[in-house]
Coordinates of N, CA and C in Angstrom, one line a residue:
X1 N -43.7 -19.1 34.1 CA -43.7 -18.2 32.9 C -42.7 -17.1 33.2
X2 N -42.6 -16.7 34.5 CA -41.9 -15.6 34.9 C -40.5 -16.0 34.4
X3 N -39.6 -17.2 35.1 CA -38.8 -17.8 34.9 C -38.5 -18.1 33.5
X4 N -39.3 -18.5 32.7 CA -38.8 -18.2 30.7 C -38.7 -16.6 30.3
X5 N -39.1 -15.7 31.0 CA -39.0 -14.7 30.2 C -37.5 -14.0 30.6
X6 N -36.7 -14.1 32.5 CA -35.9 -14.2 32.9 C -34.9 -15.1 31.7
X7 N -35.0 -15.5 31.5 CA -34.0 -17.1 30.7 C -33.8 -16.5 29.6
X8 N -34.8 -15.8 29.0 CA -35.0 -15.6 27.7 C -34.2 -14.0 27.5
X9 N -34.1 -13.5 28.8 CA -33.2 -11.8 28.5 C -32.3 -12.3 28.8
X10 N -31.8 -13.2 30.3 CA -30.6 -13.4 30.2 C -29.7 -13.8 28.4
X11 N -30.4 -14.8 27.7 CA -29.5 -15.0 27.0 C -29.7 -14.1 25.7
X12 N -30.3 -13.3 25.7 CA -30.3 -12.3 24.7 C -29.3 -11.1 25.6
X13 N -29.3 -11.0 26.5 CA -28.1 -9.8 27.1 C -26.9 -10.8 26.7
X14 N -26.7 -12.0 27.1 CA -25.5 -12.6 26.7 C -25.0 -12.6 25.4
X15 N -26.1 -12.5 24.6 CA -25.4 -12.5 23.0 C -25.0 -11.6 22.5
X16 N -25.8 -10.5 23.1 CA -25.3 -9.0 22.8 C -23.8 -8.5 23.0
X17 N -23.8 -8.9 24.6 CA -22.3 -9.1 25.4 C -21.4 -9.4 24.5
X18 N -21.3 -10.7 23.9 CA -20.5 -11.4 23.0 C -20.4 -10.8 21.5
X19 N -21.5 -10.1 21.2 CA -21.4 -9.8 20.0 C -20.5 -8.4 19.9
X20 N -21.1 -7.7 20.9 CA -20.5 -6.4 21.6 C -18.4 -6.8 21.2
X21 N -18.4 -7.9 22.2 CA -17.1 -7.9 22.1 C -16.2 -8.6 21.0
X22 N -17.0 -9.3 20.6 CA -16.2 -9.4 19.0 C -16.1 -8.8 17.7
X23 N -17.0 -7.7 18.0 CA -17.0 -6.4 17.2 C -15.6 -5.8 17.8
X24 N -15.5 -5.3 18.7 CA -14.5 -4.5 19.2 C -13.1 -5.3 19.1
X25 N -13.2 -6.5 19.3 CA -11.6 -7.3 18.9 C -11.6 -6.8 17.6
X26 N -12.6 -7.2 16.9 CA -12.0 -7.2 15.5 C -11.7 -5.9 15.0
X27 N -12.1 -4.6 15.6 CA -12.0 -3.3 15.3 C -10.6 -3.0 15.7
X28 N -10.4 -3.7 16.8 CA -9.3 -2.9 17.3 C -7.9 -3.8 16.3
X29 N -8.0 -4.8 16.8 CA -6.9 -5.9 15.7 C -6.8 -5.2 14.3
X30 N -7.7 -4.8 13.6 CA -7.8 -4.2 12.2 C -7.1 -3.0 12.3
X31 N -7.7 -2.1 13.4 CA -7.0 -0.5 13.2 C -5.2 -0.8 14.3
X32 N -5.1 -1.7 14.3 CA -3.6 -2.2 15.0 C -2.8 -2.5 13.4
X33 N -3.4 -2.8 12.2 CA -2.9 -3.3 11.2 C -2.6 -1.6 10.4
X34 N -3.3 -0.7 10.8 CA -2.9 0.8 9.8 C -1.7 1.3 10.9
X35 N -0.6 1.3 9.7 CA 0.5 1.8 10.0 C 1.0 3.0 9.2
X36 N 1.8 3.8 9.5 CA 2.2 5.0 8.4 C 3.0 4.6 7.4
X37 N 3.4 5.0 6.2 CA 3.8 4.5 5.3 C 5.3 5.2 5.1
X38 N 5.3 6.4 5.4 CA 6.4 6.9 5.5 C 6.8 7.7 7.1
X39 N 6.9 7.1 8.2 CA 6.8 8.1 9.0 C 7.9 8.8 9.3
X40 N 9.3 8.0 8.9 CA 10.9 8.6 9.0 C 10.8 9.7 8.0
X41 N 9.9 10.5 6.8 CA 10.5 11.2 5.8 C 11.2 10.7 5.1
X42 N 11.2 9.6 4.6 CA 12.4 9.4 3.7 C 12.1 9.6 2.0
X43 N 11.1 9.9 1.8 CA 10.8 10.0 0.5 C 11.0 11.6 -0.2
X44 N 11.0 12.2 1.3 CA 10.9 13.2 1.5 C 12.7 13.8 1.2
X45 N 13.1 13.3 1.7 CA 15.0 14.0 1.0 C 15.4 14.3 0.1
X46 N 16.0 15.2 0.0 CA 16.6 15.7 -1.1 C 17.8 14.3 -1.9
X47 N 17.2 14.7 -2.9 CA 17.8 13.8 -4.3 C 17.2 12.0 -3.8
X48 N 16.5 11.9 -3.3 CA 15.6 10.7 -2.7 C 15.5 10.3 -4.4
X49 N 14.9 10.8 -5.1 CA 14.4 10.3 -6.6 C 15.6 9.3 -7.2
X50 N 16.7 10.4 -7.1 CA 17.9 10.2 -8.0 C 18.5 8.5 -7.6
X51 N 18.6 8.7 -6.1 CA 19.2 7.6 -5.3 C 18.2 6.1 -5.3
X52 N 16.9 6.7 -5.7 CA 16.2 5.2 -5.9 C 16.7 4.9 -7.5
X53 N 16.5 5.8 -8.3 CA 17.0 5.0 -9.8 C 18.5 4.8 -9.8
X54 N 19.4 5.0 -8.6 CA 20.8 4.4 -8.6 C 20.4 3.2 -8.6
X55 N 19.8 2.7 -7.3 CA 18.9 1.8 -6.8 C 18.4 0.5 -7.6
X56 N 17.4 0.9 -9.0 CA 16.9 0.2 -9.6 C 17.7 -0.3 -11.3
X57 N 18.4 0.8 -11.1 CA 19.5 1.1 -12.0 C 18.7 1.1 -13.4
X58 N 17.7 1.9 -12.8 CA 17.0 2.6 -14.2 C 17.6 3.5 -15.6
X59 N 17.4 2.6 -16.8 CA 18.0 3.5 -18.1 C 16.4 3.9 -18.4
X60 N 16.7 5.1 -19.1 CA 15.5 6.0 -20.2 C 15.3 4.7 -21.1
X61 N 13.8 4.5 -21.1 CA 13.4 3.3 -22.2 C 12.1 3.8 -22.6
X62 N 11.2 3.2 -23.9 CA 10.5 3.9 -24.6 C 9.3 4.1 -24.1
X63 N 8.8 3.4 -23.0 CA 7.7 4.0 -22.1 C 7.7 4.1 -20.4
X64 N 7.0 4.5 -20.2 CA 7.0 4.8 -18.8 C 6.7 3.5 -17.9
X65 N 7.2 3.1 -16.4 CA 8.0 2.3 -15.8 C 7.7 2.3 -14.8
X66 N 6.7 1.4 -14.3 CA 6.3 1.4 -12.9 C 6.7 0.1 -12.3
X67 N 7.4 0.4 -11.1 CA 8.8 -0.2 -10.3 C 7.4 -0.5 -8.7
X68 N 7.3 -1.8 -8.8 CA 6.3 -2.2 -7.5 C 7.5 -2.9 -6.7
X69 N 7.4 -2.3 -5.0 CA 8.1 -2.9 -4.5 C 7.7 -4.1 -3.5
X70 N 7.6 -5.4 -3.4 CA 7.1 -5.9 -2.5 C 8.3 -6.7 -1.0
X71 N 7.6 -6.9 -0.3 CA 8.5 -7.7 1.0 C 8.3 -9.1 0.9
X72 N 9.4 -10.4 1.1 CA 9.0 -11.4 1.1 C 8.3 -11.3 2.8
X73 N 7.4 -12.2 3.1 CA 6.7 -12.6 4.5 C 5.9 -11.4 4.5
X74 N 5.2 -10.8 3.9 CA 4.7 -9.2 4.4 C 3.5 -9.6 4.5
X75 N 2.9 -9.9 5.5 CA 1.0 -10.2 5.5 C 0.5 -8.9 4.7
X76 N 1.0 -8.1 4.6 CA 0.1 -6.9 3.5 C 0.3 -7.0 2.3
X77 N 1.6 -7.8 1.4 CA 1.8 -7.9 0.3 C 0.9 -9.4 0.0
X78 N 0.6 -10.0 1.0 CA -0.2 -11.2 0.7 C -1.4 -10.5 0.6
X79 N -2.2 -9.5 1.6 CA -3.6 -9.2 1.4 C -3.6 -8.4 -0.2
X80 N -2.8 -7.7 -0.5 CA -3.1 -6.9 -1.4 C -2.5 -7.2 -3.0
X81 N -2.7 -8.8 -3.1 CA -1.9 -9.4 -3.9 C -3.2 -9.1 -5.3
X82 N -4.8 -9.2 -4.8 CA -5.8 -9.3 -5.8 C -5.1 -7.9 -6.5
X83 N -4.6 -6.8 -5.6 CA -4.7 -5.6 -6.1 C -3.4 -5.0 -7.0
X84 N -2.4 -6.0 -6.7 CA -1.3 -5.9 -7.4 C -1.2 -6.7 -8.6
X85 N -1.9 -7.7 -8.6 CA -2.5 -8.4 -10.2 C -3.2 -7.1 -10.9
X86 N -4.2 -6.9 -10.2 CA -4.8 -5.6 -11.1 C -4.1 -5.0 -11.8
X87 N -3.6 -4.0 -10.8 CA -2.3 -3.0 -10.9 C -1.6 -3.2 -12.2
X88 N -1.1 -4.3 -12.1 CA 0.2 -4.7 -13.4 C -0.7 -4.8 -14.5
X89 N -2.2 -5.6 -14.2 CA -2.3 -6.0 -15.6 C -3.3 -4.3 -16.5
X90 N -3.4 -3.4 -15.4 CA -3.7 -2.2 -15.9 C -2.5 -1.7 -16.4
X91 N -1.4 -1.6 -15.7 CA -0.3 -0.6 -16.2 C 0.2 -0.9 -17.5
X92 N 0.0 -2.2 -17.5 CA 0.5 -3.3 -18.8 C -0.7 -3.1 -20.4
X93 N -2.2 -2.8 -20.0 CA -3.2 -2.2 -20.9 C -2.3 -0.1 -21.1
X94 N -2.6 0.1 -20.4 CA -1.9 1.2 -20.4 C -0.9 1.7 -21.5
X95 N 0.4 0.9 -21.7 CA 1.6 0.5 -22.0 C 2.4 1.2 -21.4
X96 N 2.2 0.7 -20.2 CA 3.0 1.1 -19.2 C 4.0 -0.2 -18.6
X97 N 5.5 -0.2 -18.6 CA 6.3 -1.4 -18.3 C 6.6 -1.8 -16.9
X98 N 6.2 -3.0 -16.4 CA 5.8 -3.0 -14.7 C 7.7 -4.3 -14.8
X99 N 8.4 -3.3 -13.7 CA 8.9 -4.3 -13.0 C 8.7 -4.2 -11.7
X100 N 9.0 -5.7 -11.0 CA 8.7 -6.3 -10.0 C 10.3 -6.4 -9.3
X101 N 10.5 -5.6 -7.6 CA 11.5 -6.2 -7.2 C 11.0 -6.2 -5.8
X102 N 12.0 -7.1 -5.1 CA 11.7 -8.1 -3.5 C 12.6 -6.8 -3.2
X103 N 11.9 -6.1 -2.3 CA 12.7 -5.2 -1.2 C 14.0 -5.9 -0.6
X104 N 15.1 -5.5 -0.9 CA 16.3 -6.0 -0.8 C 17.3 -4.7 0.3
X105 N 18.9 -5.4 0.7 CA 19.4 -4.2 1.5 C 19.5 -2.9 1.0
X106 N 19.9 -2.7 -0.4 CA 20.0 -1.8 -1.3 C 18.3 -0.7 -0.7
X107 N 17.5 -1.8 -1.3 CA 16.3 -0.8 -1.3 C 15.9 -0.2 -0.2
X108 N 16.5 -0.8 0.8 CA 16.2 -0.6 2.3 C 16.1 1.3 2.2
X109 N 17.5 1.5 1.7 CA 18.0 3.0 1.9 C 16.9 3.9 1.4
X110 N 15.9 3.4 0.2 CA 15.1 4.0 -0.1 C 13.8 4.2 -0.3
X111 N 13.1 3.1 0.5 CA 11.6 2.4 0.4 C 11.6 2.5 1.5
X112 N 10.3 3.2 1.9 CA 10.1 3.1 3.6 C 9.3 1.8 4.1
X113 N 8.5 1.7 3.1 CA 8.0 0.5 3.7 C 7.4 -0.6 1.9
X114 N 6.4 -1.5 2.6 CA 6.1 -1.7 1.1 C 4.3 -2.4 1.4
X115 N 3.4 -2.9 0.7 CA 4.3 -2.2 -0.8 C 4.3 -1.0 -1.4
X116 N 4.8 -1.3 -2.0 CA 5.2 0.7 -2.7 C 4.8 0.8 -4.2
X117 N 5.2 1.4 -4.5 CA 5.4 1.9 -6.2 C 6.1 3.2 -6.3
X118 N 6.4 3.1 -7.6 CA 7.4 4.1 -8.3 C 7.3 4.2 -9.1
X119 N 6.2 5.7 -10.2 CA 6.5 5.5 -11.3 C 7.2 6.4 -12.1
X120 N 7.5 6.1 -13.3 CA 8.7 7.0 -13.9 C 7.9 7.3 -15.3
X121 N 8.8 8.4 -15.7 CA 7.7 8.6 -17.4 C 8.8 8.1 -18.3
X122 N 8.7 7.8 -19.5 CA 9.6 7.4 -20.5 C 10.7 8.4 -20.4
X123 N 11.0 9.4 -20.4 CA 12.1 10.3 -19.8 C 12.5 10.6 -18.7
X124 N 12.4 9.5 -17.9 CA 13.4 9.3 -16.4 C 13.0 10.5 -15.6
X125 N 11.7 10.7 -15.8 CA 11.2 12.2 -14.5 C 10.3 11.3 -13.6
X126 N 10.4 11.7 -12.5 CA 9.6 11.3 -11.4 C 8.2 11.4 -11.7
X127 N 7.1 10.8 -11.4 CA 6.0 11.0 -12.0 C 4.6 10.3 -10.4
X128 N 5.7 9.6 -9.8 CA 4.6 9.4 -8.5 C 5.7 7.9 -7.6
X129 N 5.3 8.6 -6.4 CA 6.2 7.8 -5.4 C 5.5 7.4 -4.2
X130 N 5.0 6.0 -3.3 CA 4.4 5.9 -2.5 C 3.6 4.5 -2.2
X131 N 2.7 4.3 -1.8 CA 2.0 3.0 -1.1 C 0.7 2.7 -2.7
X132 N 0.1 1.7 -2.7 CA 0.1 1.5 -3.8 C -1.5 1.9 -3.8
X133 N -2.4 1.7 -2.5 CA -3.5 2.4 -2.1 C -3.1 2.8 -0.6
X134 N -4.2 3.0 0.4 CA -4.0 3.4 1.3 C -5.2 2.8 2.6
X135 N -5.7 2.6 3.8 CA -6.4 2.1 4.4 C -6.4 0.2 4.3
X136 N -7.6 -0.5 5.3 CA -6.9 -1.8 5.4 C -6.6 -2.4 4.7
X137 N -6.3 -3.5 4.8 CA -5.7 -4.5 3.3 C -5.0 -4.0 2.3
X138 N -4.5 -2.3 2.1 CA -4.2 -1.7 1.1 C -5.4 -1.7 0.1
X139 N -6.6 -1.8 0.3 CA -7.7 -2.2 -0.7 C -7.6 -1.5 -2.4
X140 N -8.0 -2.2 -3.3 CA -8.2 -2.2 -4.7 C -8.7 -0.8 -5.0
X141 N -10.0 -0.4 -4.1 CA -10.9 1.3 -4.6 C -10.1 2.6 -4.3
X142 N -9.2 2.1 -3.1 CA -8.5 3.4 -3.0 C -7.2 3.3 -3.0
X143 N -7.3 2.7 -4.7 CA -5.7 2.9 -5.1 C -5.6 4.6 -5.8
X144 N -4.0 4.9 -5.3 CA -3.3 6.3 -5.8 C -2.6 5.5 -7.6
X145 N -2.4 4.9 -7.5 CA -1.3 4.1 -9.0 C -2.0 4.4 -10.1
X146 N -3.4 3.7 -9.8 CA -3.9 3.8 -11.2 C -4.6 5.2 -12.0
X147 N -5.1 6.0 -11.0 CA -5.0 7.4 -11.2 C -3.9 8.3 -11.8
X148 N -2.8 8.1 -11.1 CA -1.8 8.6 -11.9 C -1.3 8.3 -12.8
X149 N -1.0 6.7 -13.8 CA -1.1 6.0 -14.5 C -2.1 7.1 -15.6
X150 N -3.2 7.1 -15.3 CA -4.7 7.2 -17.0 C -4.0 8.9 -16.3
X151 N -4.0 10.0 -15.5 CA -3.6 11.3 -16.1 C -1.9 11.2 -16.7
X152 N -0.9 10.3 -16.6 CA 0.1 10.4 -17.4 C -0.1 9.9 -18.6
X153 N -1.0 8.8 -18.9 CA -1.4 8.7 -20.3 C -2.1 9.8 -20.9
X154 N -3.0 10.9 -20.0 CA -3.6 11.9 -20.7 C -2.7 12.9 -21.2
X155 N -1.4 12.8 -20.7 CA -0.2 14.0 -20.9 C 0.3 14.9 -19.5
X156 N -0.3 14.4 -19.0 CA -0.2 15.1 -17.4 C 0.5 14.5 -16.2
X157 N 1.9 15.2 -15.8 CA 2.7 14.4 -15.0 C 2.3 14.8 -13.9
X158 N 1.6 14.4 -13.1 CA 1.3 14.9 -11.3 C 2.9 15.3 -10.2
X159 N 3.2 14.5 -10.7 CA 4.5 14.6 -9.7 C 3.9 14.6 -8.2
X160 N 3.5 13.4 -8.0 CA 2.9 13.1 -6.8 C 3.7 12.0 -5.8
X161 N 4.1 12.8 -4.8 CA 4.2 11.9 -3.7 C 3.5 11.5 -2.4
X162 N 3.1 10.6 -2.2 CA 2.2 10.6 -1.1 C 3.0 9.7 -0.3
X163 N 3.5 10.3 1.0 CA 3.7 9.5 2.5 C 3.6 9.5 3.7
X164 N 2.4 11.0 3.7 CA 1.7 11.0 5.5 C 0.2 10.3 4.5
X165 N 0.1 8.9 4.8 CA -0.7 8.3 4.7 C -0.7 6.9 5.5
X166 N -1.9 6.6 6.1 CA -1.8 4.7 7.2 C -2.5 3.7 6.1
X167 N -1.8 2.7 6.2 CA -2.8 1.7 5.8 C -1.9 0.4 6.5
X168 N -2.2 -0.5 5.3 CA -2.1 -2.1 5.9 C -0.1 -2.1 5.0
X169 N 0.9 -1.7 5.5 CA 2.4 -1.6 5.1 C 3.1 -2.2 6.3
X170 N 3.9 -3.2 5.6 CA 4.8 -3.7 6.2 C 6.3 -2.6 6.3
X171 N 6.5 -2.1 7.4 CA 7.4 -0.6 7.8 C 9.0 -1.4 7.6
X172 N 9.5 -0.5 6.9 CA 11.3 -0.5 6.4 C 11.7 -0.3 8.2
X173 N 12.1 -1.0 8.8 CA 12.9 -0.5 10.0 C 14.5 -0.2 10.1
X174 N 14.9 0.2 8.7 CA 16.4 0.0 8.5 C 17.1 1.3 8.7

């Protein structure tokens, strides 16, 4: 009897052990996936705005224009794909006009990482520049887009840029 109860902690210490450590892989693997979104400053330069709509070769058009940038191969543009369907088909309720471009050499100069967003108001003013949420996977609840989106529909341009922020971004190394 002694001998079952021995048997019986060993393998309850052993599962613990195991469980112990597959908790912590997977913690650590996960917080190895938050990266900075801007850590060069680049959003941050002077006439940075001007040089991305050289960029996209944005004309003034009758509504406001939100420019998603994605990476081909980007494991973050794949996780955060439920939230970029969202995204478009809110900005699109909105009537807000969503283009879509593949981070290219051009963009390089101006996109720190991706994915990103950009949005613009029907009169070519800056209106929000940055990651499209923030934390793992880029998740859906703590998106910045759609927030600024419903207060520019209310009449209110934030003029918001956000780039000391980590999440799941695939980093511009250019």
């Amino acid at each position: 009897m002694q001998n079952l109860s021995k048997s019986r902690y060993f393998t309850i210490s052993l599962i613990c052990i195991w469980l112990a450590f597959v908790v912590s892989a997977l913690v650590y693997f996960q917080l190895g996936q938050l990266k900075p979104f801007d850590e060069g400053k680049m959003l941050k330069q002077q006439n940075w705005f001007s040089q991305f709509k050289n960029q996209v070769l944005w004309q003034n058009k009758d509504s406001a224009q939100l420019v998603i940038i994605t990476q081909e191969n980007c494991g973050c543009t794949i996780q955060a794909q439920p939230h970029l369907s969202a995204l478009q088909r809110f900005a699109t309720n909105q009537g807000v006009e969503v283009q879509n471009f593949v981070l290219n050499n051009e963009l390089k100069s101006v996109i720190p990482a991706t994915p990103a967003a950009v949005l613009i108001d029907k009169n070519g003013e800056f209106v929000y520049a940055g990651p499209l949420s923030e934390g793992l996977a880029c998740s859906q609840g703590s998106g910045f887009v759609e927030t600024v989106i419903s207060n520019l529909q209310a009449g209110f341009n934030s003029s918001l840029l956000i780039a000391d922020t980590k999440g799941c971004y695939c980093v511009n190394n250019a």
